[in-house]
Tab-separated table of C-alpha atoms in Angstrom:
chain	number	residue	atom	x	y	z
Y	1	UNK	CA	0.000	0.000	0.000
Y	2	UNK	CA	1.261	3.526	-0.714
Y	3	UNK	CA	2.692	5.436	2.190
Y	4	UNK	CA	0.406	8.043	3.816
Y	5	UNK	CA	1.816	11.522	3.231
Y	6	UNK	CA	1.547	14.500	5.604
Y	7	UNK	CA	-1.169	16.118	3.455
Y	8	UNK	CA	-3.186	13.027	2.638
Y	9	UNK	CA	-5.745	10.895	4.423
Y	10	UNK	CA	-5.842	7.089	4.555
Y	11	UNK	CA	-7.081	6.857	0.949
Y	12	UNK	CA	-4.239	8.998	-0.401
Y	13	UNK	CA	-6.529	11.989	-0.906
Y	14	UNK	CA	-5.656	15.357	0.630
Y	15	UNK	CA	-7.828	16.489	3.551
Y	16	UNK	CA	-10.569	19.017	2.809
Y	17	UNK	CA	-9.338	22.529	2.093
Y	18	UNK	CA	-10.961	23.896	5.261
Y	19	UNK	CA	-9.067	21.391	7.415
Y	20	UNK	CA	-5.764	22.298	5.781
Y	21	UNK	CA	-6.440	26.027	6.277
Y	22	UNK	CA	-7.160	25.437	9.975
Y	23	UNK	CA	-3.937	23.452	10.334
Y	24	UNK	CA	-1.935	26.222	8.642
Y	25	UNK	CA	-3.532	28.828	10.923
Y	26	UNK	CA	-2.805	26.919	14.131
Y	27	UNK	CA	0.833	26.576	13.166
Y	28	UNK	CA	1.235	30.363	12.876
Y	29	UNK	CA	-1.243	32.004	15.257
Y	30	UNK	CA	-2.811	31.791	18.665
Y	31	UNK	CA	-6.456	32.775	18.884
Y	32	UNK	CA	-7.985	34.997	21.539
Y	33	UNK	CA	-11.331	36.564	22.337
Y	34	UNK	CA	-11.388	40.229	23.302
Y	35	UNK	CA	-13.419	41.528	26.217
Y	36	UNK	CA	-15.933	42.994	23.753
Y	37	UNK	CA	-16.573	39.563	22.213
Y	38	UNK	CA	-14.478	39.785	19.042
Y	39	UNK	CA	-12.137	36.960	17.966
Y	40	UNK	CA	-8.558	37.795	16.980
Y	41	UNK	CA	-5.437	35.994	15.802
Y	42	UNK	CA	-1.974	36.831	17.177
Y	43	UNK	CA	1.172	35.704	15.355
Y	44	UNK	CA	3.229	33.222	17.390
Y	45	UNK	CA	6.438	34.681	16.000
Y	46	UNK	CA	5.883	38.369	15.384
Y	47	UNK	CA	4.568	41.632	16.852
Y	48	UNK	CA	1.982	41.536	19.609
Y	49	UNK	CA	-0.773	42.680	17.250
Y	50	UNK	CA	-4.315	41.280	17.277
Y	51	UNK	CA	-5.529	40.596	13.739
Y	52	UNK	CA	-9.242	40.205	13.000
Y	53	UNK	CA	-10.229	36.897	11.453
Y	54	UNK	CA	-12.267	38.480	8.676
Y	55	UNK	CA	-12.044	41.646	6.637
Y	56	UNK	CA	-9.377	43.125	4.413
Y	57	UNK	CA	-6.808	43.314	7.214
Y	58	UNK	CA	-7.736	39.930	8.662
Y	59	UNK	CA	-6.052	36.536	8.582
Y	60	UNK	CA	-8.648	35.144	6.169
Y	61	UNK	CA	-7.020	36.810	3.173
Y	62	UNK	CA	-3.532	35.933	4.413
Y	63	UNK	CA	-4.458	32.278	4.770
Y	64	UNK	CA	-6.083	32.239	1.336
Y	65	UNK	CA	-2.863	33.504	-0.226
Y	66	UNK	CA	-0.698	31.088	1.766
Y	67	UNK	CA	-2.958	28.204	0.779
Y	68	UNK	CA	-2.501	29.029	-2.910
Y	69	UNK	CA	1.285	29.174	-2.415
Y	70	UNK	CA	1.399	25.884	-0.493
Y	71	UNK	CA	-0.818	23.985	-2.959
Y	72	UNK	CA	0.002	25.127	-6.515
Y	73	UNK	CA	-2.931	24.837	-8.840
Y	74	UNK	CA	-5.472	24.846	-5.991
Y	75	UNK	CA	-7.398	27.836	-4.654
Y	76	UNK	CA	-9.431	27.747	-1.452
Y	77	UNK	CA	-13.126	28.277	-2.096
Y	78	UNK	CA	-15.207	30.828	-0.245
Y	79	UNK	CA	-17.062	28.055	1.557
Y	80	UNK	CA	-13.795	26.438	2.680
Y	81	UNK	CA	-12.517	29.743	4.022
Y	82	UNK	CA	-15.828	30.404	5.781
Y	83	UNK	CA	-15.767	26.944	7.389
Y	84	UNK	CA	-12.181	27.489	8.520
Y	85	UNK	CA	-13.013	30.877	10.060
Y	86	UNK	CA	-15.916	29.317	11.958
Y	87	UNK	CA	-13.554	26.721	13.451
Y	88	UNK	CA	-10.984	29.364	14.377
Y	89	UNK	CA	-13.666	31.500	16.013
Y	90	UNK	CA	-14.640	28.464	18.070
Y	91	UNK	CA	-11.026	28.040	19.152
Y	92	UNK	CA	-10.928	31.696	20.234
Y	93	UNK	CA	-14.156	31.298	22.210
Y	94	UNK	CA	-12.563	28.549	24.294
Y	95	UNK	CA	-10.086	31.062	25.758
Y	96	UNK	CA	-10.662	33.573	28.544
Y	97	UNK	CA	-11.354	37.107	27.244
Y	98	UNK	CA	-8.288	39.361	27.143
Y	99	UNK	CA	-7.955	43.150	26.795
Y	100	UNK	CA	-7.194	44.236	23.239
Y	101	UNK	CA	-5.969	47.831	23.285
Y	102	UNK	CA	-6.139	50.584	20.693
Y	103	UNK	CA	-3.024	52.825	20.614
Y	104	UNK	CA	-2.613	52.953	24.430
Y	105	UNK	CA	-2.757	50.388	27.202
Y	106	UNK	CA	-1.373	49.370	30.585
Y	107	UNK	CA	0.854	46.381	31.200
Y	108	UNK	CA	0.353	44.152	34.280
Y	109	UNK	CA	2.975	46.147	36.202
Y	110	UNK	CA	1.074	49.403	35.640
Y	111	UNK	CA	3.315	50.943	32.983
Y	112	UNK	CA	1.669	52.910	30.175
Y	113	UNK	CA	2.301	51.461	26.720
Y	114	UNK	CA	1.853	53.510	23.535
Y	115	UNK	CA	1.741	51.679	20.210
Y	116	UNK	CA	3.936	53.393	17.610
Y	117	UNK	CA	1.769	51.851	14.892
Y	118	UNK	CA	4.741	50.567	12.893
Y	119	UNK	CA	4.723	47.253	11.070
Y	120	UNK	CA	7.347	45.810	13.425
Y	121	UNK	CA	5.104	46.335	16.481
Y	122	UNK	CA	7.411	48.609	18.475
Y	123	UNK	CA	5.977	50.583	21.397
Y	124	UNK	CA	6.901	53.196	23.992
Y	125	UNK	CA	6.745	52.049	27.627
Y	126	UNK	CA	6.407	54.856	30.207
Y	127	UNK	CA	6.846	54.455	33.968
Y	128	UNK	CA	7.585	56.783	36.835
Y	129	UNK	CA	11.287	56.318	36.210
Y	130	UNK	CA	11.305	57.270	32.518
Y	131	UNK	CA	10.380	55.947	29.091
Y	132	UNK	CA	11.910	53.595	26.570
Y	133	UNK	CA	11.184	52.087	23.169
Y	134	UNK	CA	10.690	48.308	23.122
Y	135	UNK	CA	10.743	46.018	20.106
Y	136	UNK	CA	7.631	44.089	21.163
Y	137	UNK	CA	4.720	45.631	23.039
Y	138	UNK	CA	4.044	44.001	26.429
Y	139	UNK	CA	0.280	44.338	25.859
Y	140	UNK	CA	-1.937	43.267	22.986
Y	141	UNK	CA	-2.854	45.965	20.466
Y	142	UNK	CA	-5.187	46.052	17.515
Y	143	UNK	CA	-4.866	48.311	14.499
Y	144	UNK	CA	-7.386	50.061	12.257
Y	145	UNK	CA	-7.355	51.794	8.900
Y	146	UNK	CA	-7.789	55.128	10.701
Y	147	UNK	CA	-4.389	54.782	12.392
Y	148	UNK	CA	-1.040	56.074	11.134
Y	149	UNK	CA	2.461	55.322	12.450
Y	150	UNK	CA	3.885	57.556	15.162
Y	151	UNK	CA	7.485	58.740	14.733
Y	152	UNK	CA	10.041	57.472	17.207
Y	153	UNK	CA	10.386	60.015	20.044
Y	154	UNK	CA	13.790	61.507	20.784
Y	155	UNK	CA	15.270	63.298	23.777
Y	156	UNK	CA	15.434	67.037	23.166
Y	157	UNK	CA	15.404	69.655	25.894
Y	158	UNK	CA	13.541	72.145	23.666
Y	159	UNK	CA	10.662	69.859	22.668
Y	160	UNK	CA	7.911	71.768	24.497
Y	161	UNK	CA	9.216	75.151	23.350
Y	162	UNK	CA	9.229	73.950	19.740
Y	163	UNK	CA	5.581	72.932	20.055
Y	164	UNK	CA	4.637	76.241	21.676
Y	165	UNK	CA	6.334	78.098	18.842
Y	166	UNK	CA	3.802	76.565	16.428
Y	167	UNK	CA	0.751	77.650	18.435
Y	168	UNK	CA	-0.899	81.021	18.950
Y	169	UNK	CA	-1.770	80.647	22.625
Y	170	UNK	CA	-0.443	82.155	25.812
Y	171	UNK	CA	1.638	80.314	28.395
Y	172	UNK	CA	-1.334	79.419	30.612
Y	173	UNK	CA	-3.299	77.844	27.740
Y	174	UNK	CA	-0.213	76.044	26.432
Y	175	UNK	CA	0.550	74.464	29.794
Y	176	UNK	CA	-3.057	73.268	30.083
Y	177	UNK	CA	-2.653	71.777	26.605
Y	178	UNK	CA	0.498	69.921	27.713
Y	179	UNK	CA	-1.416	68.506	30.676
Y	180	UNK	CA	-4.211	67.363	28.363
Y	181	UNK	CA	-1.775	65.743	25.900
Y	182	UNK	CA	-0.021	63.894	28.720
Y	183	UNK	CA	-3.306	62.713	30.253
Y	184	UNK	CA	-4.482	61.520	26.820
Y	185	UNK	CA	-2.053	58.588	27.051
Y	186	UNK	CA	-3.414	57.446	30.416
Y	187	UNK	CA	-6.014	54.938	29.232
Y	188	UNK	CA	-8.092	54.342	32.346
Y	189	UNK	CA	-9.231	57.865	33.297
Y	190	UNK	CA	-11.844	60.194	31.791
Y	191	UNK	CA	-10.389	62.891	29.549
Y	192	UNK	CA	-12.149	66.238	29.091
Y	193	UNK	CA	-12.989	67.103	25.517
Y	194	UNK	CA	-10.500	69.676	24.256
Y	195	UNK	CA	-12.368	72.572	22.653
Y	196	UNK	CA	-10.347	74.950	20.480
Y	197	UNK	CA	-12.266	78.233	20.419
Y	198	UNK	CA	-11.583	81.361	18.435
Y	199	UNK	CA	-12.722	83.511	15.573
Y	200	UNK	CA	-11.947	82.766	11.944
Y	201	UNK	CA	-8.261	83.085	11.231
Y	202	UNK	CA	-7.034	81.698	14.549
Y	203	UNK	CA	-6.011	78.330	13.102
Y	204	UNK	CA	-8.344	76.228	15.239
Y	205	UNK	CA	-8.646	73.312	12.823
Y	206	UNK	CA	-4.913	73.115	12.168
Y	207	UNK	CA	-4.088	73.265	15.855
Y	208	UNK	CA	-6.588	70.529	16.732
Y	209	UNK	CA	-5.202	68.367	13.934
Y	210	UNK	CA	-1.713	68.732	15.408
Y	211	UNK	CA	-2.927	67.729	18.865
Y	212	UNK	CA	-4.630	64.570	17.606
Y	213	UNK	CA	-1.618	63.640	15.483
Y	214	UNK	CA	0.568	63.830	18.573
Y	215	UNK	CA	-1.654	61.547	20.644
Y	216	UNK	CA	-3.004	59.162	17.997
Y	217	UNK	CA	-1.781	59.930	14.454
Y	218	UNK	CA	-4.353	59.375	11.725
Y	219	UNK	CA	-4.646	60.091	7.998
Y	220	UNK	CA	-8.036	61.615	8.880
Y	221	UNK	CA	-7.379	63.409	12.153
Y	222	UNK	CA	-10.290	65.808	11.553
Y	223	UNK	CA	-13.755	64.298	11.211
Y	224	UNK	CA	-17.111	65.730	10.326
Y	225	UNK	CA	-19.931	65.639	12.838
Y	226	UNK	CA	-21.416	62.096	12.909
Y	227	UNK	CA	-24.960	61.693	11.587
Y	228	UNK	CA	-26.149	59.274	14.254
Y	229	UNK	CA	-24.974	56.954	17.026
Y	230	UNK	CA	-24.080	54.202	14.551
Y	231	UNK	CA	-21.749	56.521	12.671
Y	232	UNK	CA	-20.223	57.650	15.965
Y	233	UNK	CA	-19.617	54.081	17.150
Y	234	UNK	CA	-17.787	53.285	13.908
Y	235	UNK	CA	-15.532	56.302	14.361
Y	236	UNK	CA	-14.911	55.580	18.034
Y	237	UNK	CA	-14.095	51.914	17.376
Y	238	UNK	CA	-11.326	52.819	14.924
Y	239	UNK	CA	-9.540	55.660	16.767
Y	240	UNK	CA	-8.351	56.376	20.295
Y	241	UNK	CA	-8.339	60.141	19.695
Y	242	UNK	CA	-10.766	62.005	17.437
Y	243	UNK	CA	-11.349	65.594	16.366
Y	244	UNK	CA	-14.778	66.916	15.374
Y	245	UNK	CA	-14.163	69.978	13.247
Y	246	UNK	CA	-16.243	73.162	12.874
Y	247	UNK	CA	-18.969	72.381	15.383
Y	248	UNK	CA	-21.682	75.042	15.320
Y	249	UNK	CA	-24.627	73.229	16.913
Y	250	UNK	CA	-24.671	70.002	18.894
Y	251	UNK	CA	-27.951	68.048	18.889
Y	252	UNK	CA	-28.989	66.544	22.233
Y	253	UNK	CA	-28.198	62.946	21.193
Y	254	UNK	CA	-24.645	63.908	20.202
Y	255	UNK	CA	-24.097	65.911	23.386
Y	256	UNK	CA	-25.150	62.895	25.456
Y	257	UNK	CA	-22.988	60.584	23.345
Y	258	UNK	CA	-19.898	62.778	23.709
Y	259	UNK	CA	-20.444	62.997	27.472
Y	260	UNK	CA	-20.491	59.207	27.630
Y	261	UNK	CA	-17.375	59.017	25.458
Y	262	UNK	CA	-15.533	61.146	28.010
Y	263	UNK	CA	-16.408	58.867	30.920
Y	264	UNK	CA	-16.864	55.559	29.049
Y	265	UNK	CA	-19.669	54.968	26.548
Y	266	UNK	CA	-21.352	51.581	26.289
Y	267	UNK	CA	-23.018	50.679	22.994
Y	268	UNK	CA	-25.002	47.473	22.551
Y	269	UNK	CA	-24.601	46.179	19.009
Y	270	UNK	CA	-25.401	43.054	17.037
Y	271	UNK	CA	-22.546	40.564	17.098
Y	272	UNK	CA	-20.801	39.964	13.801
Y	273	UNK	CA	-22.462	37.462	11.464
Y	274	UNK	CA	-25.325	36.704	13.888
Y	275	UNK	CA	-28.981	37.666	14.139
Y	276	UNK	CA	-29.665	37.234	17.855
Y	277	UNK	CA	-26.364	37.650	19.728
Y	278	UNK	CA	-25.162	41.059	20.920
Y	279	UNK	CA	-21.923	42.555	22.157
Y	280	UNK	CA	-21.352	45.581	24.374
Y	281	UNK	CA	-18.740	48.017	23.066
Y	282	UNK	CA	-17.307	50.409	25.642
Y	283	UNK	CA	-15.737	53.564	24.271
Y	284	UNK	CA	-13.661	55.847	26.477
Y	285	UNK	CA	-12.059	58.200	24.013
Y	286	UNK	CA	-9.914	61.322	23.761
Y	287	UNK	CA	-11.899	64.064	22.017
Y	288	UNK	CA	-11.053	67.424	20.483
Y	289	UNK	CA	-13.490	69.864	18.909
Y	290	UNK	CA	-13.257	73.210	17.154
Y	291	UNK	CA	-15.919	75.860	17.477
Y	292	UNK	CA	-16.405	79.614	17.278
Y	293	UNK	CA	-18.964	79.828	20.089
Y	294	UNK	CA	-18.704	77.874	23.331
Y	295	UNK	CA	-22.420	78.519	23.781
Y	296	UNK	CA	-22.995	75.616	21.381
Y	297	UNK	CA	-22.030	73.270	24.228
Y	298	UNK	CA	-24.885	71.778	26.210
Y	299	UNK	CA	-24.782	71.898	30.001
Y	300	UNK	CA	-23.533	68.375	30.683
Y	301	UNK	CA	-20.901	68.592	27.972
Y	302	UNK	CA	-19.749	72.050	29.091
Y	303	UNK	CA	-18.698	70.526	32.414
Y	304	UNK	CA	-16.515	68.006	30.631
Y	305	UNK	CA	-14.412	70.241	28.392
Y	306	UNK	CA	-11.051	71.968	28.489
Y	307	UNK	CA	-11.422	75.228	26.588
Y	308	UNK	CA	-8.404	76.722	24.848
Y	309	UNK	CA	-8.932	80.172	23.397
Y	310	UNK	CA	-6.663	80.702	20.381
Y	311	UNK	CA	-5.499	84.190	19.571
Y	312	UNK	CA	-5.735	85.861	16.162
Y	313	UNK	CA	-2.535	85.278	14.197
Y	314	UNK	CA	-0.781	88.426	13.064
Y	315	UNK	CA	-0.281	88.592	9.319
Y	316	UNK	CA	3.497	88.861	9.796
Y	317	UNK	CA	3.559	85.521	11.627
Y	318	UNK	CA	1.082	83.603	9.490
Y	319	UNK	CA	2.552	80.562	7.706
Y	320	UNK	CA	1.414	78.519	4.754
Y	321	UNK	CA	-0.097	75.134	5.512
Y	322	UNK	CA	2.743	73.412	3.666
Y	323	UNK	CA	5.362	75.192	5.759
Y	324	UNK	CA	3.468	74.475	8.980
Y	325	UNK	CA	3.134	70.774	8.139
Y	326	UNK	CA	6.843	70.490	7.330
Y	327	UNK	CA	7.839	72.216	10.570
Y	328	UNK	CA	5.479	70.061	12.616
Y	329	UNK	CA	6.866	66.862	11.112
Y	330	UNK	CA	10.407	68.062	11.827
Y	331	UNK	CA	9.766	68.819	15.499
Y	332	UNK	CA	7.301	65.992	16.251
Y	333	UNK	CA	9.922	63.458	17.483
Y	334	UNK	CA	11.334	66.052	19.908
Y	335	UNK	CA	7.840	67.082	21.045
Y	336	UNK	CA	6.880	63.464	21.699
Y	337	UNK	CA	10.042	62.891	23.700
Y	338	UNK	CA	9.357	65.976	25.821
Y	339	UNK	CA	5.728	64.939	26.421
Y	340	UNK	CA	6.792	61.440	27.476
Y	341	UNK	CA	9.265	63.081	29.878
Y	342	UNK	CA	6.430	65.095	31.448
Y	343	UNK	CA	4.240	61.976	31.602
Y	344	UNK	CA	6.976	59.974	33.349
Y	345	UNK	CA	7.477	62.727	35.919
Y	346	UNK	CA	3.720	62.932	36.541
Y	347	UNK	CA	3.421	59.152	36.968
Y	348	UNK	CA	6.168	59.241	39.583
Y	349	UNK	CA	4.160	61.502	41.922
Y	350	UNK	CA	0.572	60.740	40.855
Y	351	UNK	CA	-0.056	58.065	43.529
Y	352	UNK	CA	0.653	60.636	46.259
Y	353	UNK	CA	-1.395	63.512	44.782
Y	354	UNK	CA	-4.420	64.486	46.865
Y	355	UNK	CA	-6.834	67.303	46.043
Y	356	UNK	CA	-8.485	69.477	48.681
Y	357	UNK	CA	-11.777	69.293	46.788
Y	358	UNK	CA	-12.842	66.988	43.975
Y	359	UNK	CA	-13.996	68.828	40.828
Y	360	UNK	CA	-16.127	67.177	38.139
Y	361	UNK	CA	-13.161	65.770	36.157
Y	362	UNK	CA	-11.341	64.637	39.283
Y	363	UNK	CA	-8.933	62.120	37.712
Y	364	UNK	CA	-7.830	64.591	35.070
Y	365	UNK	CA	-7.433	67.255	37.741
Y	366	UNK	CA	-5.110	64.944	39.671
Y	367	UNK	CA	-2.969	64.542	36.561
Y	368	UNK	CA	-2.780	68.333	36.224
Y	369	UNK	CA	-1.813	68.584	39.883
Y	370	UNK	CA	0.945	66.009	39.310
Y	371	UNK	CA	2.208	67.964	36.290
Y	372	UNK	CA	2.145	71.168	38.348
Y	373	UNK	CA	4.108	69.528	41.140
Y	374	UNK	CA	6.865	68.285	38.848
Y	375	UNK	CA	7.019	71.205	36.396
Y	376	UNK	CA	6.291	74.014	38.888
Y	377	UNK	CA	3.294	75.198	36.874
Y	378	UNK	CA	-0.204	76.330	37.838
Y	379	UNK	CA	-2.369	74.498	35.305
Y	380	UNK	CA	-4.954	73.097	37.714
Y	381	UNK	CA	-6.083	76.497	38.990
Y	382	UNK	CA	-6.149	77.852	35.444
Y	383	UNK	CA	-8.214	74.863	34.272
Y	384	UNK	CA	-10.762	75.260	37.076
Y	385	UNK	CA	-11.091	78.989	36.368
Y	386	UNK	CA	-11.550	78.337	32.647
Y	387	UNK	CA	-14.172	75.660	33.371
Y	388	UNK	CA	-16.268	78.218	35.251
Y	389	UNK	CA	-16.136	80.525	32.237
Y	390	UNK	CA	-17.209	77.690	29.923
Y	391	UNK	CA	-20.244	77.073	32.121
Y	392	UNK	CA	-21.210	80.730	31.837
Y	393	UNK	CA	-20.843	80.647	28.047
Y	394	UNK	CA	-22.976	77.501	27.864
Y	395	UNK	CA	-25.652	79.221	29.965
Y	396	UNK	CA	-25.770	82.135	27.545
Y	397	UNK	CA	-26.367	79.677	24.697
Y	398	UNK	CA	-29.396	78.070	26.391
Y	399	UNK	CA	-32.576	80.220	26.267
Y	400	UNK	CA	-34.374	78.090	28.883
Y	401	UNK	CA	-31.470	78.401	31.327
Y	402	UNK	CA	-31.247	82.152	30.762
Y	403	UNK	CA	-34.995	82.485	31.371
Y	404	UNK	CA	-34.610	80.663	34.706
Y	405	UNK	CA	-31.681	82.912	35.628
Y	406	UNK	CA	-33.739	86.014	34.828
Y	407	UNK	CA	-36.649	84.702	36.927
Y	408	UNK	CA	-34.429	84.093	39.961
Y	409	UNK	CA	-32.699	87.438	39.485
Y	410	UNK	CA	-36.076	89.147	39.653
Y	411	UNK	CA	-37.725	87.049	42.376
Y	412	UNK	CA	-34.706	86.167	44.529
Y	413	UNK	CA	-36.285	82.830	45.448
Y	414	UNK	CA	-38.953	81.034	43.439
Y	415	UNK	CA	-40.825	77.858	44.385
Y	416	UNK	CA	-43.403	75.874	42.480
Y	417	UNK	CA	-44.049	72.819	40.352
Y	418	UNK	CA	-42.416	72.241	36.983
Y	419	UNK	CA	-45.714	73.117	35.311
Y	420	UNK	CA	-45.920	76.386	37.226
Y	421	UNK	CA	-42.328	77.126	36.193
Y	422	UNK	CA	-43.281	76.816	32.542
Y	423	UNK	CA	-46.169	79.233	33.122
Y	424	UNK	CA	-43.909	81.698	34.957
Y	425	UNK	CA	-41.268	81.803	32.245
Y	426	UNK	CA	-41.964	83.977	29.194
Y	427	UNK	CA	-42.221	81.715	26.167
Y	428	UNK	CA	-40.063	82.943	23.258
Y	429	UNK	CA	-41.887	84.052	20.112
Y	430	UNK	CA	-39.967	81.340	18.246
Y	431	UNK	CA	-39.712	78.377	20.593
Y	432	UNK	CA	-36.209	76.818	20.528
Y	433	UNK	CA	-36.092	73.072	19.787
Y	434	UNK	CA	-34.893	72.274	23.324
Y	435	UNK	CA	-37.552	74.371	25.096
Y	436	UNK	CA	-39.570	71.924	27.291
Y	437	UNK	CA	-43.012	71.133	25.944
Y	438	UNK	CA	-44.564	69.920	29.206
Y	439	UNK	CA	-43.962	69.713	32.954
Y	440	UNK	CA	-42.193	66.362	32.826
Y	441	UNK	CA	-39.641	67.593	30.306
Y	442	UNK	CA	-39.239	70.839	32.205
Y	443	UNK	CA	-38.409	68.981	35.415
Y	444	UNK	CA	-35.809	66.903	33.614
Y	445	UNK	CA	-34.258	69.978	31.982
Y	446	UNK	CA	-33.950	71.769	35.314
Y	447	UNK	CA	-32.125	68.766	36.799
Y	448	UNK	CA	-29.698	68.689	33.898
Y	449	UNK	CA	-29.154	72.446	34.147
Y	450	UNK	CA	-28.560	72.369	37.910
Y	451	UNK	CA	-24.721	72.225	37.666
Y	452	UNK	CA	-24.668	75.125	35.201
Y	453	UNK	CA	-27.092	77.158	37.306
Y	454	UNK	CA	-24.962	76.477	40.370
Y	455	UNK	CA	-21.916	77.816	38.516
Y	456	UNK	CA	-23.601	81.238	38.231
Y	457	UNK	CA	-24.884	81.244	41.821
Y	458	UNK	CA	-28.348	79.682	41.475
Y	459	UNK	CA	-29.200	76.628	43.588
Y	460	UNK	CA	-31.830	74.048	42.635
Y	461	UNK	CA	-33.686	72.025	45.288
Y	462	UNK	CA	-36.290	69.427	44.258
Y	463	UNK	CA	-36.598	67.519	47.537
Y	464	UNK	CA	-39.770	69.181	48.818
Y	465	UNK	CA	-43.401	68.267	48.092
Y	466	UNK	CA	-46.578	70.308	48.044
Y	467	UNK	CA	-48.727	70.132	51.205
Y	468	UNK	CA	-51.956	69.266	49.384
Y	469	UNK	CA	-53.201	65.760	48.747
Y	470	UNK	CA	-51.524	65.612	45.326
Y	471	UNK	CA	-48.021	65.848	46.868
Y	472	UNK	CA	-46.501	67.439	43.754
Y	473	UNK	CA	-42.725	67.742	43.623
Y	474	UNK	CA	-41.644	71.343	44.129
Y	475	UNK	CA	-38.705	73.122	42.559
Y	476	UNK	CA	-36.987	75.734	44.726
Y	477	UNK	CA	-34.726	78.100	42.808
Y	478	UNK	CA	-32.727	80.615	44.816
Y	479	UNK	CA	-29.629	82.746	44.662
Y	480	UNK	CA	-26.576	81.418	46.478
Y	481	UNK	CA	-24.566	83.797	48.702
Y	482	UNK	CA	-22.280	85.919	46.568
Y	483	UNK	CA	-18.645	84.948	46.685
Y	484	UNK	CA	-15.801	87.345	46.669
Y	485	UNK	CA	-14.572	88.148	43.212
Y	486	UNK	CA	-11.414	86.388	42.259
Y	487	UNK	CA	-8.178	88.265	41.981
Y	488	UNK	CA	-7.504	89.917	38.675
Y	489	UNK	CA	-5.926	87.703	36.058
Y	490	UNK	CA	-2.170	87.991	35.575
Y	491	UNK	CA	-0.859	89.890	32.612
Y	492	UNK	CA	-0.853	87.751	29.469
Y	493	UNK	CA	2.532	86.379	28.547
Y	494	UNK	CA	4.001	86.362	25.071
Y	495	UNK	CA	2.222	84.007	22.696
Y	496	UNK	CA	5.392	82.604	21.169
Y	497	UNK	CA	8.514	81.658	23.177
Y	498	UNK	CA	12.009	82.252	21.957
Y	499	UNK	CA	13.238	79.024	20.378
Y	500	UNK	CA	16.245	78.168	18.265
Y	501	UNK	CA	15.562	77.401	14.571
Y	502	UNK	CA	15.173	73.760	13.565
Y	503	UNK	CA	18.516	72.013	13.641
Y	504	UNK	CA	20.172	74.668	15.796
Y	505	UNK	CA	18.825	73.717	19.201
Y	506	UNK	CA	20.925	72.731	22.126
Y	507	UNK	CA	22.581	69.378	22.316
Y	508	UNK	CA	20.136	66.756	23.609
Y	509	UNK	CA	21.019	65.526	27.098
Y	510	UNK	CA	22.295	62.016	27.464
Y	511	UNK	CA	19.734	59.380	28.327
Y	512	UNK	CA	20.286	57.630	31.635
């Protein structure tokens, strides 16, 4: 009888194509299931990158090509590939779910890992003692078509000054920006949405694009406003950091969605290739937006933003976009190295940082306090002062909130039901879309506006009930005791620091 070969069965015939594809796959990959219920393949001998089983970037196409190379004259059919993928998905389901990170992650020891996005899988590992580039990431990353490689950071003592030289903002705003950029690589805390505000000609869009391309480079760093939650979930799944450009109005659904993205948004979606199974996708993302008017921000979102006001660029200092892009690319490695230095210093003291009071974005505030402690800055106080101004701007953009403020200003203290509040407020001739239509919606709007109203000295109490048999819930709106006005703001520093031209900076210090 003829000998049985490695690719034949007992009758001398080769095994089915699907079986051979599965065997090829198991020789090259291990299969895992992510915590959001998606199967991935990880090369046994290669970068620590999670590859989807299907799709253009998945292992399905790679295995189809390898099958054709291994068996000349034979091409795997679509049904064979589909059967093989089903088997491999079953193998992945037999494993415990593992975290699959996008651009940033934490290793088991607590170090922050940033994926450089290069084909060789290199990454930057940052701890409280410094940062280094490693050949293989210690955590599992996935990639997407919206990602671009990040240049290798270098040590350069002028990195922050070179970044500041590209931006038309004062020292206070720039230092808040540095704190935001550093915090953007800490994956397990909420990050306030960075809002670049300014009139036309201040370079808002270009500045926001630079910020995103420092944190999470992308060929499409600026995105248009998503049409619906589905479109948003697709964008959020493919990028760690996103920029929504030229925001003029924010519909309520988008405001709620962006608030959830700051703190961790959960989206229930249909599982791939099934009709009845679902997966929960959790998106905690780094967001930037550009706008002319901060009044476009709704109340909840206004409490979760870091507002940077860009100054008008003098015509003598304005640069062409081509020149600005070339300069940014030249200084980006030095800027990244300087930001990783600041991050390492902040991580060293962050466990010991304690705040006297806990503001809304408490984790981010602790990062700012850590940066202040190590850099001898004052970003936390500046951020808290700016946040109060954002709340005021958001109030001015909400007719219902302004009507309540006017009522309390006139009455001092007002008490009544939500229905009586609607009757007491003058209805605009043209009713805004978000003006409550009934008592139930009015009560809900007042609750959502309570933090904003508190920021301008109006307290909201809804704990009391009417004394009649109906026991209606009462709203009590009153003015809080006036606080002493804050000290006058310090004189604005120069927008652009003195910095040596590219290539003529000081000699980089030696790495330890």
